[in-house]
Amino acid sequence: MNIFGNLGNTLRKNSWPLFLSMLLPTFTISNCVMAAEQVNTSYLALKISIPISALESYAKSGIIDDKIAKYYQYIPPDKLQKLRQILLQRILISPSVAAQFLNSPQGEFFLQRLTRAITNKSHSSQAEITNLRQALIAACAEPEGLNLLNLLRKYPDSNINIDLAATWQISQQLQTIIDDTKKAIALIQQEAKKEAIQQSSVANIPHLSSLANTTITKAKKQTITFFDPQRHRQLVTDIYIPDLPHPAPVIIISHGLGLDSSNFRYLADHLASHGFAVIIPNHPPQNSSLSQYSQQQILASSEFKDRPLDIKYILDQLELNPPFHQHLNLQQVGILGQSFGGYTALALAGAKINFKQLKQDCHPQKLKNSWNMSLLFQCRALELSDHRNNNLRDPRIKAAIAINPISSSIFGKAGLNEIKTPIMIFSSSKDTVAPALSEQILPFSWINHAQKYLVILVGATHFSAIGNSNPQSKQLPLPPEMVGNAWETHHYIKTLSLPFFQGYVSEKPQYLAYLNSAYAQKIAHKSLELNLITSLNDINIKSSHNITYKKQNSPIPYIVKFGFWMLDIGISIIHVLTFSHR
């Protein structure tokens, strides 16, 4: 009897995680529920089985079936309501696109992660991967799209058996990552406050908050197509030219995978209105047809060199085009990139591809145990045929901003130490694609250049910096919770990128007074915390485990965070695929 008494206390304490963990591996994909007849799990001597029909009835009508009622005492009402939302939330994804992704090496890795917590009678992980892949593709074909109810309906087995111990182990691993990130951010917040006190003179700058909204000049946009015959790359490029009596300094914006130039129109308009010529190339999709996809993977290894070479080629062609000489100052060039575009910006600023680091981090066993999904992309660089030519720097680049870049293994400490220009890195605390701690915070500490800035957006995601696309882009719309506070993120990027480029590209030193913690605190809004620091070393970060941070009572315990984590990764990769094969 004692065991059940202790078990009851445990259940009451962990009721919501326990209940959701039974749905976790399927819920993680996106949202779905029924092909199997019931979901089973066990904990110590307690076995729990919930018919999928009962979940469906509750999700659609709110009626609590007798099969669910027995667990009702362990689940707070607000959490039950959240469960209804999870079961019914849908995402529209083409079955063919889902099939191509799930049959790729990246898709296989994704499914392996999801099925760690699923067990079947044969104890075959490959069987569960096959079942889950089949269910996902079939659920995507349903009229209402992919949701948790549809996924369970299409699951090709009568029972879905959840390994609760494995689920909790996974959640603890993710909790460690989250805690380490929060401690590092707490350290950065402390450093930002110290720097702000030292920089109190910034209060004398007039109209501090006006940089994001003021307009100095009008600009015209034109679209030009460049073709590089050597690499067979067609580069449809948007060029924003301000109305100035002299050649304008140039800012290049490099978009991430699955995006196009329209996603950063908001930033191009802003910079152009302040006297910069802005160039946004549309980097070509990796594959020309869906049939090639399962063999070629999501990201061709050649992109690690082709993206920076795209920028170099466009600059070269513009230098050879006399009509542009009166409009563009191609000796004053800055670059800004987001995600894979952030990698591109760092490479052009001097960071060298670090094949030695990649070989260490991409060892199969090490990769198998990593929750840093960006390594799926970074490790592709090992397939480059030439490991000697790892320097992609362009001396025309005078300053670089990297937003949510991947960098930890592709560059490593040695590669990032080669950066030769002023650098600003934006990091989002809720980024599950390029995690803040491993991909931006630690890498920032490795950069030795004196003019470096780290901007932390507490609460932003990997997608917050991305603007709306043109309708013809056919990009997969993302759920609002995955995008986060886009408006504030855009505001911060506009407000900080302008003085950075004015100071280091236009060579107007008076703007450098804006690039400090005090100014960041001045413009920050409560809805999205902003921190800016100019120094950090990895010793500080490693000792940050002694730092305390404010813990918030999350409405969804971290055992369910595994679901959101994998949802972010899965949809972002499918988002890439959908655009690349449009």
XYZ file of C-alpha atoms in Angstrom, residues 64-561:
498
model
C -14.462 13.867 -20.088
C -14.895 10.162 -20.721
C -14.862 7.689 -17.815
C -11.526 6.456 -19.130
C -10.032 9.909 -18.593
C -12.007 10.793 -15.466
C -9.956 8.412 -13.321
C -6.890 10.578 -13.984
C -8.756 13.867 -13.699
C -7.746 14.397 -10.064
C -4.098 14.546 -11.063
C -4.495 17.195 -13.772
C -5.367 20.853 -13.055
C -8.279 22.186 -15.170
C -6.138 24.753 -16.981
C -3.760 21.998 -18.056
C -6.653 19.943 -19.390
C -7.719 22.912 -21.484
C -4.183 23.179 -22.808
C -4.372 19.509 -23.737
C -7.412 20.214 -25.925
C -5.473 22.872 -27.790
C -2.551 20.516 -28.310
C -4.769 17.754 -29.663
C -6.541 19.968 -32.183
C -3.881 22.429 -33.298
C -3.145 21.791 -36.952
C -0.426 22.475 -39.464
C -0.912 22.168 -43.219
C 1.991 20.327 -44.830
C 1.997 18.613 -48.216
C 2.231 14.797 -47.820
C 4.831 14.670 -50.596
C 6.988 17.266 -48.859
C 6.660 15.442 -45.538
C 7.579 12.152 -47.228
C 10.672 13.627 -48.844
C 11.846 15.090 -45.562
C 11.115 12.016 -43.444
C 13.018 9.788 -45.874
C 16.103 11.997 -45.846
C 19.034 11.418 -43.466
C 17.942 14.475 -41.478
C 14.397 13.148 -41.330
C 15.656 9.769 -40.158
C 17.619 11.468 -37.380
C 14.532 13.467 -36.442
C 12.409 10.298 -36.211
C 15.041 8.535 -34.124
C 14.790 11.336 -31.590
C 11.013 11.081 -31.454
C 10.887 7.319 -31.096
C 13.289 7.092 -28.163
C 10.270 7.115 -25.892
C 8.167 4.630 -27.896
C 8.438 0.883 -27.315
C 6.771 -1.978 -29.157
C 6.602 -5.715 -28.662
C 9.615 -6.441 -30.844
C 11.653 -3.656 -29.210
C 12.676 -2.606 -32.716
C 13.474 1.081 -32.969
C 13.429 0.829 -36.750
C 9.878 -0.522 -36.634
C 8.764 2.482 -34.592
C 10.532 4.839 -36.973
C 8.713 3.222 -39.884
C 5.373 3.403 -38.064
C 5.824 7.025 -37.119
C 6.943 8.011 -40.615
C 3.922 6.271 -42.131
C 1.534 7.894 -39.657
C 2.944 11.367 -40.224
C 2.670 11.195 -43.986
C -0.864 9.796 -43.819
C -1.952 12.436 -41.298
C -0.659 15.208 -43.558
C -3.012 13.952 -46.272
C -6.104 14.443 -44.098
C -8.399 17.367 -45.095
C -7.866 19.128 -41.754
C -4.099 18.669 -41.998
C -1.620 17.327 -39.484
C -2.761 17.326 -35.879
C -2.224 15.036 -32.925
C -5.588 13.315 -33.334
C -4.946 12.509 -36.984
C -1.479 11.224 -36.268
C -2.712 8.734 -33.686
C -5.535 7.671 -35.975
C -3.041 6.821 -38.673
C -0.536 5.081 -36.423
C -0.276 1.535 -37.871
C -0.447 -0.375 -34.604
C -3.269 -1.070 -32.197
C -1.328 0.343 -29.242
C 1.193 3.104 -28.725
C 3.418 2.172 -25.812
C 5.320 4.986 -24.135
C 8.520 4.343 -22.203
C 7.954 6.795 -19.368
C 11.454 6.349 -17.940
C 12.989 7.212 -21.311
C 10.662 10.184 -21.650
C 11.680 11.550 -18.274
C 15.351 10.973 -19.056
C 15.000 12.962 -22.259
C 13.159 15.735 -20.460
C 15.939 15.918 -17.866
C 18.550 16.230 -20.603
C 16.615 19.066 -22.175
C 16.102 20.632 -18.756
C 19.874 20.694 -18.281
C 20.324 22.484 -21.595
C 17.626 24.985 -20.677
C 19.091 25.572 -17.206
C 22.619 26.054 -18.563
C 21.307 28.560 -21.089
C 19.382 30.464 -18.420
C 22.450 30.619 -16.192
C 24.557 31.941 -19.054
C 21.912 34.557 -19.833
C 21.774 35.508 -16.147
C 25.535 36.052 -16.317
C 25.107 38.237 -19.398
C 22.390 40.233 -17.647
C 24.783 40.871 -14.764
C 27.543 41.928 -17.151
C 25.146 44.196 -19.050
C 24.172 45.984 -15.839
C 27.832 46.498 -14.932
C 28.615 47.869 -18.377
C 25.552 50.131 -18.270
C 26.714 51.727 -15.018
C 30.112 52.421 -16.555
C 28.479 53.908 -19.668
C 26.031 56.224 -17.947
C 27.160 59.103 -20.162
C 24.915 57.679 -22.886
C 22.030 59.443 -21.157
C 23.287 62.674 -22.719
C 22.544 61.453 -26.259
C 19.366 63.173 -27.509
C 16.442 61.246 -28.959
C 17.864 57.857 -28.074
C 14.853 55.868 -29.225
C 14.448 57.547 -32.601
C 16.907 55.479 -34.655
C 14.378 52.789 -35.581
C 11.780 55.202 -36.921
C 13.446 58.230 -38.490
C 13.725 58.534 -42.274
C 16.421 60.595 -43.976
C 15.950 59.819 -47.647
C 13.792 57.902 -50.099
C 15.043 54.809 -51.880
C 14.185 52.913 -55.040
C 14.231 49.147 -55.389
C 15.294 47.303 -58.512
C 15.744 43.596 -59.167
C 18.690 42.325 -61.193
C 19.532 38.761 -62.175
C 23.165 37.694 -62.067
C 24.378 34.350 -63.421
C 27.630 32.753 -62.381
C 28.500 30.355 -65.249
C 31.322 28.718 -63.329
C 29.016 27.546 -60.529
C 25.767 27.538 -62.551
C 24.106 29.794 -59.975
C 21.353 32.238 -60.903
C 21.104 35.040 -58.358
C 17.945 37.129 -58.509
C 18.952 40.124 -56.422
C 17.019 43.032 -54.929
C 18.959 46.295 -54.750
C 17.677 49.274 -52.764
C 19.351 52.527 -53.834
C 18.871 55.664 -51.703
C 18.378 59.039 -53.341
C 21.765 60.582 -52.555
C 24.132 62.869 -54.481
C 27.060 60.527 -53.823
C 27.762 56.758 -53.825
C 26.160 55.106 -50.808
C 27.829 52.617 -48.470
C 26.516 49.114 -49.086
C 24.864 46.599 -46.765
C 24.303 43.030 -47.941
C 21.615 40.888 -46.307
C 21.936 37.102 -46.575
C 18.789 35.122 -45.767
C 18.607 31.701 -44.163
C 17.584 28.365 -45.650
C 14.041 28.295 -46.961
C 13.692 32.073 -47.069
C 14.049 34.750 -49.727
C 14.794 38.436 -50.063
C 11.249 39.462 -49.132
C 11.715 38.204 -45.563
C 14.078 41.084 -44.823
C 12.360 43.814 -46.774
C 11.514 45.505 -43.460
C 15.210 45.908 -42.666
C 16.237 46.861 -46.200
C 13.670 49.676 -46.255
C 14.935 50.951 -42.908
C 18.637 50.929 -43.787
C 18.021 52.398 -47.245
C 16.015 55.243 -45.730
C 19.124 56.118 -43.711
C 21.415 56.333 -46.707
C 22.625 52.767 -47.224
C 22.378 50.884 -50.481
C 21.027 47.446 -49.579
C 21.631 44.292 -51.610
C 19.616 41.128 -50.897
C 20.389 38.151 -53.132
C 17.984 35.253 -53.384
C 20.306 32.338 -52.793
C 19.196 29.464 -55.045
C 17.323 26.478 -53.590
C 19.544 23.455 -53.134
C 17.648 20.996 -55.350
C 15.673 21.439 -58.517
C 13.168 18.639 -57.988
C 11.543 16.690 -55.201
C 12.759 13.398 -56.643
C 16.350 14.370 -55.859
C 15.621 15.218 -52.276
C 15.834 11.897 -50.466
C 19.258 11.251 -51.949
C 20.703 14.739 -51.570
C 19.602 15.733 -48.076
C 18.195 19.109 -47.092
C 21.417 21.071 -47.327
C 23.996 20.455 -50.035
C 27.497 20.604 -48.566
C 28.518 22.953 -51.377
C 26.279 25.658 -49.856
C 28.900 26.316 -47.189
C 31.090 27.774 -49.911
C 28.466 28.763 -52.460
C 26.635 31.184 -50.151
C 29.716 33.363 -49.438
C 30.768 33.034 -53.081
C 27.326 34.308 -54.138
C 28.052 37.530 -52.256
C 31.553 37.837 -53.685
C 30.277 37.279 -57.219
C 27.584 39.952 -56.938
C 30.075 42.488 -55.580
C 32.493 41.639 -58.392
C 29.800 42.096 -61.034
C 28.679 45.406 -59.584
C 32.278 46.632 -59.638
C 32.390 45.796 -63.354
C 29.136 47.663 -64.027
C 29.888 51.425 -64.464
C 26.267 52.638 -64.049
C 26.362 51.452 -60.427
C 29.563 53.324 -59.596
C 27.684 56.576 -59.038
C 25.266 54.861 -56.630
C 27.330 52.276 -54.726
C 30.494 52.653 -52.687
C 31.803 49.109 -52.956
C 34.761 49.842 -50.711
C 32.413 50.437 -47.780
C 30.459 47.198 -47.430
C 28.787 45.583 -44.442
C 26.884 42.321 -44.220
C 24.006 41.028 -42.109
C 22.763 37.451 -42.169
C 20.242 35.335 -40.290
C 20.603 31.618 -39.457
C 22.578 30.101 -42.366
C 22.910 33.670 -43.572
C 24.534 34.368 -40.207
C 27.095 31.686 -41.015
C 27.643 33.390 -44.376
C 28.222 36.753 -42.687
C 30.772 35.281 -40.263
C 32.619 33.501 -43.084
C 32.888 36.689 -45.153
C 34.087 38.539 -42.041
C 37.018 36.132 -41.793
C 35.879 33.094 -39.786
C 37.446 29.963 -41.274
C 35.770 26.579 -41.652
C 37.276 24.333 -38.974
C 37.387 20.804 -40.370
C 39.304 19.498 -37.359
C 36.539 20.666 -35.009
C 33.877 19.244 -37.308
C 35.497 15.809 -37.308
C 35.447 15.786 -33.501
C 31.878 17.022 -33.084
C 30.411 14.992 -35.935
C 31.601 11.602 -34.733
C 28.500 9.366 -35.018
C 28.390 8.472 -31.324
C 28.807 12.076 -30.212
C 26.228 13.284 -32.699
C 23.783 10.594 -31.595
C 23.747 11.955 -28.048
C 23.579 15.632 -28.976
C 20.418 17.741 -28.751
C 22.000 20.528 -30.801
C 20.072 20.001 -34.009
C 22.119 22.596 -35.884
C 24.910 20.010 -36.010
C 22.796 18.164 -38.580
C 23.582 21.054 -40.883
C 27.101 21.900 -39.742
C 28.351 18.345 -40.180
C 27.393 18.452 -43.851
C 30.474 20.629 -44.428
C 32.697 17.569 -43.917
C 31.551 16.385 -47.338
C 33.188 19.343 -49.066
C 35.767 17.997 -51.483
C 38.432 20.598 -50.708
C 39.327 20.871 -47.030
C 42.306 23.136 -47.677
C 40.498 26.183 -49.030
C 38.627 27.163 -45.876
C 39.128 30.938 -46.042
C 36.099 32.724 -47.524
C 36.886 36.211 -46.235
C 36.188 39.200 -48.473
C 38.321 42.271 -47.644
C 35.540 44.565 -48.872
C 33.467 43.567 -45.827
C 34.116 46.170 -43.123
C 31.613 44.958 -40.494
C 29.235 42.034 -39.988
C 26.063 41.223 -38.052
C 25.094 37.576 -37.539
C 21.572 36.841 -36.269
C 20.984 33.338 -34.827
C 24.030 31.958 -36.674
C 25.332 28.399 -36.600
C 28.995 28.543 -35.643
C 30.111 26.204 -32.836
C 31.520 23.378 -34.949
C 31.682 24.802 -38.456
C 34.102 27.446 -37.137
C 34.931 26.490 -33.566
C 37.229 28.615 -31.450
C 40.112 28.576 -33.916
C 37.950 29.566 -36.874
C 36.176 32.412 -35.084
C 39.501 33.821 -33.910
C 40.226 34.625 -37.555
C 37.482 37.275 -37.748
C 39.044 40.524 -38.932
C 36.139 42.988 -38.717
C 33.829 44.460 -36.074
C 31.122 41.917 -35.321
C 27.680 41.908 -33.717
C 25.878 38.671 -32.856
C 22.162 38.478 -32.071
C 21.004 35.512 -29.988
C 17.475 34.404 -29.062
C 16.964 32.672 -25.722
C 14.240 30.361 -27.080
C 16.093 29.308 -30.216
C 15.850 25.522 -30.588
C 17.294 25.426 -34.107
C 20.589 27.193 -33.361
C 20.651 27.066 -29.528
C 21.782 30.300 -27.915
C 24.406 28.887 -25.551
C 26.220 26.595 -27.968
C 25.832 28.587 -31.187
C 26.106 32.239 -30.156
C 27.022 32.827 -26.499
C 30.039 30.514 -26.262
C 31.203 31.338 -29.814
C 31.047 35.053 -28.978
C 33.439 34.433 -26.080
C 35.921 32.869 -28.524
C 36.168 35.943 -30.766
C 39.265 38.015 -30.020
C 38.419 41.069 -32.120
C 38.187 44.181 -29.951
C 35.015 45.526 -31.557
C 32.481 42.820 -30.788
C 28.919 42.973 -29.471
C 26.563 40.286 -28.199
C 22.837 41.044 -28.185
C 20.551 38.701 -26.230
C 16.816 38.772 -26.924
C 15.213 37.047 -23.940
C 12.036 35.387 -25.164
C 12.705 35.535 -28.907
C 12.934 32.408 -31.094
C 14.908 31.401 -34.179
C 12.123 32.825 -36.330
C 11.487 36.152 -34.587
C 13.892 38.090 -36.826
C 12.224 36.899 -40.028
C 9.773 39.256 -41.697
C 6.686 38.427 -43.721
C 7.343 36.972 -47.154
C 5.730 37.638 -50.494
C 2.642 35.440 -51.071
C 4.269 33.910 -54.157
C 7.091 32.562 -52.001
C 4.742 29.809 -50.765
C 6.593 29.584 -47.474
C 5.056 27.431 -44.777
C 3.351 29.696 -42.213
C 4.612 29.135 -38.698
C 2.498 28.987 -35.529
C 2.659 32.281 -33.566
C 4.278 30.599 -30.560
C 7.181 29.512 -32.772
C 7.672 33.003 -34.178
C 7.558 34.799 -30.838
C 7.601 38.578 -30.527
C 8.536 39.463 -34.095
C 7.627 43.157 -33.887
C 9.942 43.902 -30.977
C 12.695 41.766 -32.487
C 12.516 43.697 -35.750
C 12.534 46.951 -33.790
C 15.702 45.977 -31.918
C 17.460 44.784 -35.076
C 16.675 48.041 -36.870
C 17.650 50.166 -33.886
C 21.015 48.460 -33.288
C 22.081 47.586 -36.834
C 21.840 51.212 -37.940
C 24.438 52.710 -35.545
C 26.634 49.622 -35.975
C 26.804 50.042 -39.739
C 26.958 53.841 -39.519
C 29.920 53.574 -37.178
C 31.913 50.828 -38.858
C 30.862 50.924 -42.524
C 30.044 54.606 -43.078
C 32.885 55.517 -40.697
C 30.824 57.913 -38.605
C 32.298 57.396 -35.116
C 29.610 59.466 -33.393
C 27.205 56.536 -33.848
C 29.397 54.176 -31.826
C 28.085 55.846 -28.663
C 24.833 53.953 -29.209
C 26.499 50.535 -29.094
C 26.483 49.819 -25.388
C 24.475 48.316 -22.573
C 23.073 51.621 -21.368
C 21.525 52.396 -24.739
C 20.134 48.868 -25.010
C 18.460 49.256 -21.623
C 17.089 52.629 -22.697
C 15.289 51.239 -25.768
C 14.248 47.875 -24.262
C 10.557 47.104 -23.777
C 9.090 44.874 -21.081
C 7.526 42.580 -23.677
C 10.960 41.432 -24.912
C 14.032 41.850 -22.737
C 17.144 43.187 -24.445
C 20.738 42.849 -23.226
C 23.920 43.995 -24.956
C 27.474 43.299 -23.824
C 30.870 43.905 -25.380
C 32.995 41.338 -23.554
C 32.623 37.793 -22.276
C 34.975 34.864 -21.900
C 34.294 31.163 -21.734
C 35.738 30.959 -18.219
C 32.928 33.222 -17.022
C 30.377 31.046 -18.781
C 31.745 27.818 -17.332
C 31.556 29.300 -13.844
C 27.996 30.530 -14.379
C 26.632 27.364 -12.726
C 27.002 29.261 -9.455
C 24.689 32.002 -10.676
C 21.050 31.935 -9.719
C 18.311 33.009 -12.078
C 14.657 33.748 -11.638
C 12.651 30.587 -12.199
C 9.204 31.062 -13.646
C 6.298 28.718 -13.228
C 5.916 27.582 -16.795
C 2.367 26.663 -17.814
C 3.803 23.575 -19.475
C 6.389 21.562 -17.520
C 9.660 20.789 -19.201
C 8.836 17.184 -19.864
C 6.485 18.559 -22.505
C 9.143 21.004 -23.700
